[in-house]
Amino acid sequence: MTPFSFEWQWNIEYLIFFGLLYTALSIVGGGLTFVAIKTCLQLMGFMRERHFH
Amino acid sequence: MKKDHGHVGKKYGMVIDLDKCTGCGTCMTACAAENNVSVRKDESDKERSITWIQLYQISNGKKFPDTRYSYFPRPCMHCDEDGRGGHHPSCVSVCVASATKLDPHTGIVSQIYTRCIGCRYCQAACPFDARYFNWWDAYFPKEKGLERYLSPDVSPRMRGVIEKCSFCHHRLMRAKNQAYAEGRREIEEHEYITACTEACPVQAITFGDLNNPKHKVHELIQLPTAFRLLERLNTKPKVYYLSTKDWVRRLADNYRPGEFKRLSKGS
Amino acid sequence: MDSPILPEGVKRCSLTTFLILLLPCFALLAWGGLSAVLCLWKGLNQTNMSNVFAFALWIVFDLAVIALGAGAFFTGFLTYIIDRKELKNIINAAVIIGFICYSGAMAMLGIDIGQPIRGWFIYWHANIHSMLVEVSFCIGCYLIVLIIEFVPIIFENRKLNEIKPIRLIGHNLHEIMAVFAATGAFLSFFHQGSLGGMFGVLYGRPFAAREGFYIWPWTFFLFILSAIACGPCFTILCTKLTEFISGKKLVPDNAIQTLAKISGWLLSFYIVLKIIDTLGWIYGVVPRAGMTFMDFYREGPYGVWLVVCEILICGVIPAVMLMIPRIRQNGTWLVVAGILNCTGIVINRFVFIVVTLAIPVMPFDRFWSYVPTWQEWGIGLAVLGYGVLVYALSYRYLPVFPKEKELNIIT
């Protein structure tokens, strides 16, 4: 549900619930975007690949 | 009930006189016909058949000649609260997809069939077992002509959703439309009653606005013989019962030894 | 035949043997597949669920596997956030088990709802007051996190790792795993709790209803605790089983002992709170509803023995066993304690689901019984088959246990 859905209510319960949900989703999405950009940069040679193990 | 545009909100409810009820089952039949309740070829599996108003036979458990039987019709109680002071009935507060709602203007608990996903959490939450799941596709036997009797005002339900007594909400809509067409704002007491109320041959069921002092139900629920089913759970049902028999009243709720207060000295 | 894609320096059985060993899994999956098709095509009348037993075997399986799968988020939390380095040797197994449990549960839920096509209504038309909505949102999001945690393990496969972009993605994901682990821990915390909350808020059913704090009934907190108490034990049991079947030592003892010790303390804490909660329920909720404790156990097969079994035999005993170093360091006793612990939690979930519904609330109503159909068993057991299959494939082709090579030098 988004604030654009007709069931959305502007009250504290909705703000807390969906606030936390979208924060969690943003963190996950942000992490994935970070990995994608970093990988692209490494593949294009702008960043050096670090070795593990 | 909340105040609405200066009018006190309505709170439709029902009073069932158990002393009058003969257990004939007309209410169940009328309800099923009115609300297009699907049938099955074999209705013997009672755990899965759909009966919006269910008739229970109760007994005082005593041996002959003291054995007594009574009948207990149980529609949806259209509770007002969840039992902990929450302003949603138990089934409404648990529904995942907002498919069931308590209308603050009428007190009726609705069920939106096309919104229900069939998770059955509301069934688990309802202590009255008033909610029914469509285990099969809707079926109205053509060879018996049942399809011709379907009510155009009520949508049949698809497989996989919950349904329950709606206090014949479509009748309220019809009455309101009629009143609107005639230029009235309010509907009369007799203009909106449920199918079971109308059908009961002994007039054991009375229906009306519990908040309206002019309505019969308002008066009936003040009687000392009036009680509700599982009242201690505090879900504030809008269906009341009347019975002068202590053993019947005793069976309407759970009591620990010594808790039940008798109405009469005998019985 | 598949040797080029096996991890380097470890011994695996031949592909034929592997496939033959997996035949029971394929059989379970075929059985489950047939059951799923029947349930989706013909409807839930294929089950023995009814208007009384709205929740039944599948929900028990769901809640059980989600509790057992809690090892993933909790071990992740301990490894990446608390930085318990020794757990790096077992975290992969924990993640894979978690992934299996959660994806299996989601698949089962998809069949369990009457209108699977409308499943997305939970997200789109959410009623935020429902505990089940919180569960669905958190499980959905957490499954994404688990996939993110599982992907780097898959990318470590010998052949896949040779492909540069895949190797880079795997490495980069691994680098910021703490972020995902923290999010996962947050999400898991709430859905484990909400699963408990789901039953604690059934105020109309005194058997399940509980008092609580703010909007959360006590079951909310008890379910979180019980899940993190049994999850690590289930991870231990799975690694022990893998060690037994493969005949190899896979995880250093310190990792196992750390998990067992934490599990033991958490279980003890949980059992103490569970006993307090049960007493509070017996003297609070139950009398208010006009009932006595024994009223719930009068009819049917669900007697007081269930309470004794859950709290005493499968609660207090494994808690004590896991807390005493000498006992948990003994391999056999550790497995016994683990099995008891997991059984206790599964009984707890069973009681909250099936027994709650079996006991009528209206005094004149009768006790109903329920026996699952073969379709219900099929779908439930298919999750087991699916789990063993995914786990076996992961073990065979991925470096699940980083210390395997070191602990089993091939001469």
XYZ file of C-alpha atoms in Angstrom:
731
model
C 0.000 0.000 0.000
C 1.230 3.466 -0.817
C 0.019 6.868 0.390
C -1.742 7.067 -2.981
C -4.006 4.087 -2.251
C -7.525 5.051 -1.340
C -7.379 3.079 1.907
C -4.378 5.027 3.137
C -5.005 7.074 6.265
C -2.745 9.851 7.415
C -2.387 8.730 11.004
C 0.475 7.707 13.210
C -0.182 3.959 12.915
C 0.120 4.021 9.149
C 3.183 6.246 9.281
C 5.004 3.934 11.711
C 4.041 0.689 9.967
C 4.750 1.751 6.416
C 7.615 3.989 7.494
C 9.439 0.978 8.918
C 8.501 -1.193 5.958
C 9.707 1.255 3.352
C 12.851 1.967 5.380
C 13.682 -1.748 5.414
C 12.932 -2.041 1.703
C 15.035 1.069 0.957
C 17.987 -0.344 2.880
C 17.764 -3.607 0.951
C 17.229 -1.771 -2.347
C 20.010 0.679 -1.568
C 22.401 -2.151 -0.742
C 21.613 -3.898 -4.012
C 22.021 -0.680 -6.004
C 25.347 -0.038 -4.289
C 26.549 -3.532 -5.244
C 25.320 -3.122 -8.820
C 27.049 0.253 -9.297
C 30.241 -0.935 -7.635
C 30.350 -4.057 -9.804
C 29.788 -2.004 -12.952
C 32.568 0.400 -12.013
C 34.921 -2.503 -11.291
C 34.049 -4.158 -14.597
C 34.694 -0.937 -16.475
C 38.005 -0.634 -14.713
C 37.282 2.506 -12.682
C 37.643 0.602 -9.409
C 40.080 -2.090 -8.397
C 38.813 -5.524 -7.460
C 39.694 -6.529 -3.935
C 40.616 -10.119 -3.324
C 39.123 -12.175 -0.541
C 40.207 -15.308 1.305
C -22.051 4.662 18.214
C -20.534 7.750 16.759
C -22.596 10.854 16.172
C -23.215 11.332 12.507
C -24.285 14.685 11.067
C -26.136 15.508 14.242
C -28.066 12.192 14.234
C -27.190 9.429 16.625
C -25.815 6.549 14.552
C -27.933 3.474 14.129
C -27.070 0.186 15.712
C -29.070 -2.568 14.127
C -29.548 -5.618 16.226
C -31.693 -8.628 16.821
C -33.512 -10.132 19.761
C -34.346 -13.830 19.641
C -36.854 -15.196 22.134
C -35.667 -18.714 22.870
C -38.827 -19.524 24.808
C -40.764 -19.045 21.598
C -38.345 -20.771 19.237
C -39.560 -24.215 18.208
C -36.474 -25.154 16.257
C -38.423 -25.452 12.999
C -35.502 -24.146 10.931
C -37.545 -21.736 8.830
C -35.086 -18.960 9.646
C -32.247 -21.031 8.176
C -34.201 -21.823 5.038
C -35.373 -18.253 4.544
C -31.855 -16.968 5.104
C -30.315 -19.383 2.612
C -32.928 -18.567 -0.042
C -32.687 -14.818 0.517
C -28.917 -14.705 0.437
C -28.197 -17.134 -2.401
C -26.359 -19.520 -0.137
C -24.798 -22.234 -2.238
C -25.870 -25.819 -1.652
C -24.244 -29.176 -2.262
C -25.523 -32.468 -3.545
C -24.642 -34.009 -0.235
C -25.043 -31.705 2.719
C -24.174 -34.300 5.351
C -20.736 -32.828 6.040
C -21.935 -30.268 8.552
C -18.465 -28.994 9.283
C -18.318 -27.574 5.783
C -21.884 -26.596 4.981
C -22.846 -22.941 4.948
C -25.540 -21.787 7.362
C -25.432 -18.072 8.033
C -27.924 -18.604 10.816
C -27.192 -21.890 12.534
C -29.678 -23.641 14.750
C -28.139 -25.398 17.738
C -30.090 -27.856 19.824
C -29.202 -27.567 23.479
C -30.103 -29.812 26.349
C -30.040 -29.452 30.119
C -28.239 -32.793 30.233
C -30.600 -34.284 32.795
C -32.152 -37.730 32.649
C -35.805 -38.471 31.937
C -38.232 -37.118 33.125
C -36.249 -33.921 33.739
C -34.766 -33.711 30.255
C -35.325 -30.364 28.548
C -34.402 -29.233 25.089
C -34.213 -25.804 23.622
C -33.047 -24.350 20.325
C -30.461 -21.694 19.838
C -30.439 -19.848 16.497
C -27.053 -18.230 15.972
C -26.598 -15.631 13.221
C -23.468 -13.476 13.030
C -23.363 -11.504 16.268
C -22.144 -8.333 14.514
C -19.899 -7.605 17.487
C -18.924 -4.043 18.297
C -15.537 -4.719 19.857
C -12.742 -7.252 19.900
C -13.048 -8.067 23.589
C -10.162 -5.888 24.792
C -11.786 -2.568 24.147
C -10.528 -2.328 20.565
C -13.102 -0.651 18.364
C -13.152 -3.382 15.773
C -14.758 -6.809 16.152
C -12.332 -9.729 16.482
C -12.812 -10.759 12.864
C -12.349 -7.232 11.496
C -9.138 -6.445 13.320
C -7.480 -9.635 12.078
C -8.564 -9.481 8.421
C -5.443 -9.095 6.307
C -6.983 -7.506 3.230
C -9.516 -5.211 4.915
C -12.243 -7.435 3.472
C -14.537 -7.142 6.462
C -15.554 -3.899 8.111
C -17.753 -2.623 10.901
C -19.988 0.116 9.526
C -20.074 2.814 12.227
C -23.357 4.152 10.841
C -25.318 0.919 11.090
C -23.228 -1.356 13.302
C -23.345 -4.038 10.626
C -20.206 -6.095 10.028
C -19.839 -6.486 6.290
C -17.948 -8.998 4.214
C -16.495 -7.985 0.848
C -16.353 -11.239 -1.101
C -14.265 -9.914 -3.964
C -11.701 -8.586 -1.517
C -11.417 -11.716 0.650
C -8.338 -13.816 -0.068
C -9.587 -16.806 1.906
C -6.894 -16.937 4.592
C -9.587 -17.861 7.166
C -7.934 -15.953 9.999
C -11.340 -14.366 10.741
C -12.828 -17.839 11.181
C -10.178 -18.633 13.733
C -10.870 -15.334 15.513
C -14.656 -15.721 15.733
C -15.698 -17.555 18.909
C -19.256 -17.974 17.595
C -18.201 -19.947 14.500
C -20.363 -17.558 12.514
C -18.078 -17.370 9.512
C -18.224 -19.848 6.668
C -15.718 -20.684 4.004
C -16.660 -21.650 0.450
C -14.913 -24.984 0.170
C -16.555 -25.661 -3.193
C -17.604 -23.680 -6.252
C -21.040 -22.163 -5.852
C -23.679 -24.682 -6.899
C -27.385 -24.180 -7.489
C -28.864 -27.361 -8.990
C -30.468 -26.542 -12.331
C -32.571 -29.695 -12.391
C -34.294 -28.495 -9.217
C -34.851 -25.050 -10.681
C -32.924 -23.448 -7.882
C -31.159 -21.085 -10.243
C -34.454 -19.379 -11.026
C -34.890 -18.532 -7.365
C -31.636 -16.660 -6.985
C -32.041 -13.205 -5.513
C -30.795 -10.470 -7.871
C -29.875 -8.286 -4.877
C -27.227 -10.569 -3.429
C -24.087 -11.641 -5.244
C -23.307 -15.352 -5.057
C -19.910 -16.138 -3.603
C -17.010 -17.685 -5.414
C -14.965 -20.606 -4.140
C -12.287 -19.795 -1.603
C -13.822 -16.837 0.212
C -15.493 -16.345 3.557
C -19.148 -15.447 3.873
C -21.416 -14.748 6.792
C -24.710 -13.234 7.899
C -24.987 -9.637 6.701
C -28.198 -8.777 8.568
C -29.674 -8.826 5.031
C -27.839 -5.624 4.257
C -29.403 -5.475 0.787
C -32.778 -5.067 2.459
C -31.459 -1.986 4.225
C -30.260 -0.634 0.887
C -33.634 -1.347 -0.662
C -35.461 0.389 2.190
C -33.164 3.376 1.986
C -33.698 3.652 -1.769
C -37.433 3.509 -1.243
C -37.265 6.206 1.431
C -35.089 8.360 -0.779
C -37.520 7.988 -3.676
C -40.311 9.115 -1.414
C -38.334 12.076 -0.151
C -37.757 10.741 3.348
C -34.451 10.812 5.207
C -35.229 8.043 7.672
C -36.646 4.565 7.235
C -39.402 3.136 9.397
C -38.874 0.238 11.778
C -40.884 -2.218 9.684
C -39.178 -1.237 6.432
C -35.943 -3.015 7.254
C -36.072 -6.419 8.845
C -34.010 -9.474 8.015
C -35.307 -12.498 6.123
C -35.151 -14.700 9.215
C -37.161 -12.176 11.213
C -39.787 -12.055 8.518
C -39.968 -15.815 8.123
C -40.106 -16.934 11.750
C -43.592 -18.465 12.152
C -43.752 -17.807 15.889
C -42.237 -14.316 15.695
C -39.409 -15.279 17.979
C -37.057 -12.885 16.189
C -37.337 -9.119 16.484
C -35.115 -6.818 14.506
C -34.469 -3.105 14.686
C -32.274 -0.262 15.812
C -31.003 -0.935 19.320
C -30.239 2.773 19.750
C -33.725 3.926 18.835
C -36.061 4.057 21.873
C -39.067 3.771 19.563
C -37.973 0.392 18.261
C -39.191 -2.809 19.889
C -35.687 -4.239 20.217
C -34.627 -1.282 22.337
C -37.314 -2.187 24.822
C -36.700 -5.943 24.689
C -33.011 -5.728 25.517
C -33.824 -3.959 28.772
C -35.770 -7.004 30.017
C -34.182 -8.957 32.875
C -34.462 -12.090 30.761
C -32.313 -10.580 28.004
C -28.754 -11.828 27.622
C -26.124 -12.293 24.981
C -24.072 -15.257 23.867
C -20.566 -15.437 25.393
C -21.087 -12.018 26.945
C -18.024 -12.394 29.177
C -15.726 -12.270 26.195
C -16.812 -8.644 25.970
C -17.121 -8.550 22.190
C -20.410 -6.619 22.547
C -22.616 -8.692 20.232
C -25.689 -7.000 18.724
C -27.758 -10.163 18.893
C -29.652 -10.611 22.155
C -31.574 -13.587 23.433
C -34.524 -13.857 25.770
C -35.152 -16.819 27.983
C -36.811 -17.291 31.319
C -35.137 -20.662 31.783
C -32.030 -20.603 33.918
C -30.493 -23.670 32.336
C -30.720 -22.039 28.909
C -29.170 -18.834 30.174
C -26.493 -20.870 31.911
C -25.515 -22.500 28.601
C -25.079 -19.176 26.828
C -21.806 -18.462 28.523
C -19.011 -20.115 30.462
C -19.279 -19.889 34.220
C -17.013 -21.171 36.927
C -18.737 -22.938 39.819
C -20.858 -20.498 41.809
C -20.615 -17.660 39.311
C -23.950 -18.065 37.555
C -26.770 -15.986 38.989
C -30.199 -17.540 38.680
C -33.113 -15.452 37.543
C -35.801 -17.561 39.186
C -35.706 -19.672 42.316
C -36.952 -22.854 40.655
C -36.086 -24.072 37.161
C 30.700 -36.654 -14.392
C 30.000 -33.376 -12.625
C 33.472 -33.143 -11.091
C 34.391 -29.813 -12.779
C 31.668 -28.030 -10.843
C 32.301 -29.679 -7.462
C 34.181 -27.616 -4.890
C 37.925 -28.066 -5.021
C 39.780 -30.390 -2.689
C 36.743 -32.114 -1.189
C 35.382 -35.593 -1.665
C 31.863 -36.181 -3.001
C 29.997 -39.358 -3.949
C 29.383 -40.133 -7.613
C 26.537 -38.353 -9.377
C 24.614 -41.608 -9.782
C 24.792 -42.386 -6.078
C 23.788 -38.804 -5.329
C 20.740 -39.006 -7.575
C 19.716 -42.399 -6.209
C 19.962 -41.056 -2.664
C 17.733 -38.176 -3.667
C 15.014 -40.395 -5.151
C 12.817 -40.179 -2.004
C 12.948 -36.379 -2.322
C 11.741 -36.529 -5.907
C 8.973 -38.872 -4.813
C 7.894 -36.432 -2.087
C 7.995 -33.558 -4.562
C 5.885 -35.491 -7.073
C 3.356 -36.294 -4.348
C 3.329 -32.661 -3.267
C 3.062 -31.460 -6.851
C 0.016 -33.627 -7.485
C -1.565 -32.444 -4.236
C -0.854 -28.799 -5.099
C -2.414 -29.157 -8.547
C -5.500 -30.784 -7.017
C -5.834 -28.083 -4.362
C -5.399 -25.229 -6.805
C -7.619 -26.766 -9.448
C -10.397 -28.287 -7.369
C -10.129 -26.104 -4.299
C -9.467 -26.567 -0.627
C -12.202 -29.210 -0.396
C -9.312 -31.569 -1.148
C -8.203 -31.052 2.426
C -9.944 -32.029 5.624
C -9.969 -28.475 6.881
C -13.390 -27.206 7.816
C -15.206 -24.198 9.174
C -14.022 -25.343 12.595
C -10.447 -26.140 11.591
C -9.763 -23.020 9.560
C -6.064 -23.506 10.187
C -4.654 -26.983 10.156
C -1.641 -29.065 9.170
C -0.207 -26.539 6.721
C -0.204 -23.692 9.194
C 1.421 -25.988 11.767
C 4.100 -26.847 9.191
C 4.450 -23.162 8.323
C 4.917 -21.981 11.862
C 7.166 -24.900 12.674
C 9.542 -24.412 9.741
C 9.628 -20.657 10.271
C 10.593 -21.171 13.909
C 13.202 -23.768 12.960
C 14.491 -21.518 10.186
C 15.147 -18.745 12.693
C 18.707 -20.036 12.910
C 19.427 -18.051 9.742
C 18.669 -14.602 11.040
C 19.946 -15.245 14.510
C 23.227 -16.792 13.380
C 23.539 -13.965 10.831
C 23.009 -11.474 13.614
C 25.648 -13.145 15.799
C 28.124 -13.485 12.933
C 27.880 -10.097 11.254
C 26.619 -7.765 13.972
C 28.029 -9.250 17.199
C 31.045 -10.450 15.178
C 31.353 -13.974 16.550
C 34.046 -15.060 14.094
C 33.811 -18.796 14.810
C 30.247 -18.797 13.458
C 31.495 -17.974 9.953
C 31.997 -21.730 9.651
C 28.324 -22.464 10.053
C 26.598 -19.321 8.774
C 26.278 -20.627 5.199
C 24.427 -23.713 6.367
C 22.197 -21.563 8.581
C 21.352 -19.249 5.673
C 20.529 -22.130 3.339
C 18.306 -23.785 5.963
C 16.601 -20.453 6.580
C 16.031 -19.930 2.882
C 14.558 -23.410 2.509
C 12.245 -22.952 5.494
C 10.970 -19.538 4.477
C 10.534 -20.244 0.775
C 8.821 -23.537 1.625
C 6.493 -21.795 4.036
C 5.623 -19.103 1.486
C 4.857 -21.730 -1.168
C 2.638 -23.598 1.264
C 0.807 -20.407 2.234
C 0.167 -19.728 -1.440
C -1.828 -22.939 -1.631
C -3.415 -22.521 1.779
C -5.332 -19.360 0.936
C -8.656 -19.829 -0.778
C -7.944 -17.328 -3.544
C -4.211 -17.547 -4.310
C -4.574 -15.112 -7.217
C -5.572 -12.446 -4.718
C -2.551 -13.044 -2.513
C -1.195 -9.582 -3.351
C -4.241 -8.004 -1.682
C -2.416 -8.537 1.622
C 0.183 -6.058 0.468
C -2.051 -3.715 -1.477
C -5.152 -3.561 0.717
C -3.254 -4.176 3.946
C -5.094 -3.902 7.237
C -2.229 -2.790 9.414
C -4.022 -3.838 12.593
C -3.775 -7.488 11.603
C -0.844 -9.453 12.935
C -0.967 -11.592 9.802
C -0.268 -8.509 7.678
C 2.852 -7.813 9.695
C 3.830 -11.455 9.244
C 3.280 -11.352 5.486
C 5.178 -8.106 4.979
C 8.115 -9.205 7.100
C 8.310 -12.721 5.681
C 8.100 -11.349 2.144
C 10.872 -8.834 2.767
C 12.960 -11.289 4.735
C 12.755 -13.841 1.940
C 14.313 -11.201 -0.328
C 17.068 -10.723 2.254
C 17.597 -14.500 2.456
C 17.907 -14.706 -1.324
C 20.496 -11.913 -1.166
C 22.353 -13.866 1.515
C 22.095 -17.133 -0.440
C 23.241 -15.693 -3.801
C 26.903 -15.088 -2.805
C 27.094 -18.695 -1.597
C 25.814 -19.909 -4.976
C 28.282 -17.618 -6.747
C 31.117 -19.288 -4.891
C 30.576 -22.407 -6.954
C 33.848 -23.254 -8.672
C 32.657 -22.698 -12.233
C 30.458 -19.693 -11.503
C 33.279 -18.043 -9.611
C 35.423 -18.090 -12.729
C 33.048 -15.662 -14.428
C 34.264 -12.197 -13.509
C 30.974 -10.254 -13.142
C 29.455 -13.026 -11.058
C 32.519 -13.221 -8.851
C 32.456 -9.460 -8.378
C 28.768 -9.356 -7.502
C 29.277 -12.177 -5.019
C 32.240 -10.439 -3.393
C 30.551 -7.072 -3.254
C 27.395 -8.524 -1.747
C 29.506 -10.324 0.798
C 31.283 -7.116 1.742
C 28.107 -5.356 2.849
C 26.414 -8.459 4.246
C 26.221 -6.872 7.700
C 23.690 -4.367 6.327
C 21.479 -7.139 4.982
C 21.955 -9.231 8.111
C 20.838 -6.307 10.283
C 17.769 -5.686 8.139
C 17.019 -9.400 8.183
C 17.304 -9.505 11.963
C 14.891 -6.580 12.286
C 12.353 -8.140 9.896
C 12.630 -11.572 11.475
C 12.220 -10.183 14.937
C 8.889 -8.708 13.956
C 7.465 -11.583 11.992
C 8.447 -14.232 14.516
C 6.734 -12.048 17.088
C 3.704 -11.374 14.951
C 3.243 -15.084 14.356
C 2.867 -15.391 18.099
C 0.798 -12.249 18.213
C -1.592 -13.780 15.678
C -2.766 -16.246 18.299
C -2.381 -14.077 21.364
C -4.851 -11.581 19.908
C -7.595 -14.164 19.451
C -9.411 -12.583 22.384
C -12.523 -14.531 21.480
C -10.695 -17.784 22.151
C -9.579 -17.886 25.775
C -7.313 -20.851 25.048
C -5.021 -18.705 22.907
C -5.691 -15.203 24.200
C -3.004 -13.542 26.291
C -2.458 -10.310 28.114
C 0.372 -8.192 26.813
C 2.282 -5.008 26.475
C 0.785 -2.190 24.346
C -0.451 -3.865 21.117
C 1.629 -6.989 21.582
C 0.337 -9.975 23.533
C 2.926 -11.938 25.528
C 2.951 -14.606 22.840
C 4.609 -12.018 20.588
C 7.716 -12.015 22.756
C 7.555 -15.715 23.575
C 7.498 -16.681 19.906
C 10.576 -14.559 19.173
C 12.432 -16.114 22.090
C 11.377 -19.649 21.294
C 12.336 -19.226 17.638
C 15.827 -17.972 18.422
C 16.156 -20.709 21.035
C 15.328 -23.554 18.660
C 16.616 -22.110 15.341
C 20.326 -22.523 16.179
C 19.617 -26.017 17.523
C 17.975 -26.956 14.232
C 21.023 -25.640 12.369
C 23.220 -27.806 14.614
C 21.011 -30.839 13.983
C 21.174 -30.309 10.217
C 24.979 -30.004 10.224
C 25.263 -33.044 12.494
C 23.059 -34.979 10.082
C 25.209 -33.861 7.152
C 28.319 -34.905 9.065
C 26.728 -38.273 9.834
C 25.650 -38.956 6.250
C 28.881 -37.741 4.652
C 31.000 -39.381 7.346
C 33.086 -36.217 7.657
C 33.668 -33.489 10.169
C 32.421 -30.283 8.628
C 32.170 -27.642 11.333
C 34.749 -26.991 14.054
C 33.459 -27.765 17.541
C 33.775 -24.198 18.784
C 31.115 -22.976 16.316
C 28.708 -25.745 17.327
C 29.391 -25.169 21.016
C 28.832 -21.416 20.740
C 25.448 -21.977 19.111
C 24.498 -24.726 21.551
C 25.426 -22.584 24.535
C 23.480 -19.558 23.295
C 20.561 -21.793 22.412
C 20.617 -23.303 25.888
C 20.566 -19.961 27.664
C 17.837 -18.602 25.436
C 15.757 -21.735 25.909
C 16.105 -21.504 29.675
C 15.072 -17.881 29.617
C 12.164 -18.754 27.329
C 10.998 -21.653 29.467
C 10.996 -19.506 32.609
C 8.919 -16.855 30.832
C 6.678 -19.518 29.286
C 5.931 -20.959 32.724
C 5.169 -17.480 34.082
C 2.971 -16.799 31.051
C 1.113 -20.086 31.496
C 0.499 -19.337 35.172
C -0.638 -15.817 34.305
C -3.016 -17.273 31.756
C -4.369 -19.895 34.167
C -5.073 -17.308 36.845
C -5.947 -14.359 34.592
C -7.415 -14.921 31.147
C -8.997 -18.303 31.875
C -11.055 -17.389 34.965
C -12.135 -14.125 33.355
C -13.619 -16.172 30.527
C -15.467 -18.257 33.104
C -13.386 -21.361 32.601
C -10.880 -23.435 34.488
C -7.569 -24.754 33.215
C -8.885 -28.312 33.090
C -11.918 -27.298 31.002
C -9.650 -27.123 27.986
C -8.404 -30.655 28.359
C -11.627 -32.553 29.046
C -12.447 -33.792 25.575
C -10.485 -35.199 22.708
C -6.924 -36.413 22.582
C -5.360 -33.109 23.626
C -4.829 -33.589 27.325
C -2.570 -32.095 29.967
C 0.104 -34.448 28.668
C 0.674 -31.905 25.883
C 1.531 -29.202 28.420
C 3.842 -31.548 30.321
C 5.471 -32.661 27.086
C 5.933 -29.120 25.777
C 7.159 -27.374 28.885
C 8.821 -30.081 30.917
C 10.091 -32.869 28.694
C 10.845 -30.764 25.626
C 11.552 -27.511 27.440
C 13.125 -27.705 30.870
C 15.104 -30.882 30.157
C 16.862 -29.710 26.934
C 17.427 -26.284 28.497
C 19.283 -27.857 31.410
C 21.141 -30.239 29.093
C 22.324 -27.431 26.839
C 23.423 -25.263 29.734
C 25.707 -27.886 31.266
C 29.000 -27.806 29.283
C 29.808 -31.469 29.920
C 26.521 -32.637 28.421
C 26.465 -30.365 25.397
C 30.057 -31.266 24.567
C 29.005 -34.880 24.219
C 27.897 -35.347 20.593
C 25.032 -37.732 21.315
C 23.573 -35.748 24.178
C 23.826 -32.573 22.139
C 21.739 -34.166 19.393
C 19.212 -35.474 21.927
C 18.898 -32.028 23.499
C 18.564 -30.439 20.060
C 15.811 -32.820 19.033
C 13.931 -32.264 22.312
C 14.284 -28.505 21.967
C 12.953 -28.438 18.398
C 10.141 -30.872 19.250
C 9.053 -28.671 22.134
C 8.750 -25.621 19.923
C 6.854 -27.553 17.248
C 4.429 -28.798 19.928
C 4.013 -25.200 21.081
C 3.031 -24.114 17.554
C 0.726 -27.125 17.172
C -1.033 -26.340 20.437
C -1.586 -22.706 19.509
C -3.025 -23.628 16.132
C -4.872 -26.929 16.263
C -5.807 -27.214 19.925
C -7.010 -23.588 19.986
C -9.448 -24.321 17.185
C -10.450 -27.775 18.384
C -11.727 -26.503 21.718
C -15.200 -24.989 21.314
C -15.859 -21.656 23.010
C -19.659 -21.868 23.102
C -20.600 -24.145 26.000
C -23.153 -26.077 23.947
C -20.808 -26.656 21.019
C -19.017 -29.955 20.673
C -15.399 -30.942 20.303
C -14.394 -31.475 16.692
C -11.618 -33.648 15.425
C -9.504 -33.356 12.344
C -7.283 -35.732 10.405
C -5.331 -34.387 7.413
C -5.937 -35.862 3.958
C -3.148 -37.302 1.795
C -3.182 -34.034 -0.174
C -2.380 -32.076 2.978
C 0.382 -34.458 3.954
C 1.649 -34.343 0.371
C 2.121 -30.596 0.382
C 3.543 -30.562 3.893
C 6.043 -33.306 3.173
C 6.938 -31.824 -0.217
C 8.499 -28.963 1.725
C 10.672 -31.537 3.454
C 11.590 -33.083 0.101
C 12.311 -29.667 -1.353
C 14.419 -28.774 1.665
C 16.545 -31.920 1.537
C 16.986 -31.475 -2.215
C 18.129 -27.844 -2.020
C 20.344 -28.581 0.964
C 21.922 -31.633 -0.712
C 22.522 -29.739 -3.950
C 24.079 -26.868 -2.008
C 26.318 -29.210 -0.059
C 27.420 -31.002 -3.193
C 28.145 -28.034 -5.406
C 28.858 -25.124 -3.099
C 31.501 -24.520 -0.455
C 28.868 -24.514 2.313
C 31.314 -25.465 5.038
C 34.476 -23.340 4.662
C 36.500 -25.623 6.951
C 35.550 -28.858 5.202
C 38.824 -29.002 3.271
C 40.925 -28.242 6.329
C 39.152 -30.757 8.550
C 39.223 -33.548 5.940
C 42.576 -33.507 4.175
C 42.510 -35.913 1.236
C 45.718 -37.839 1.087
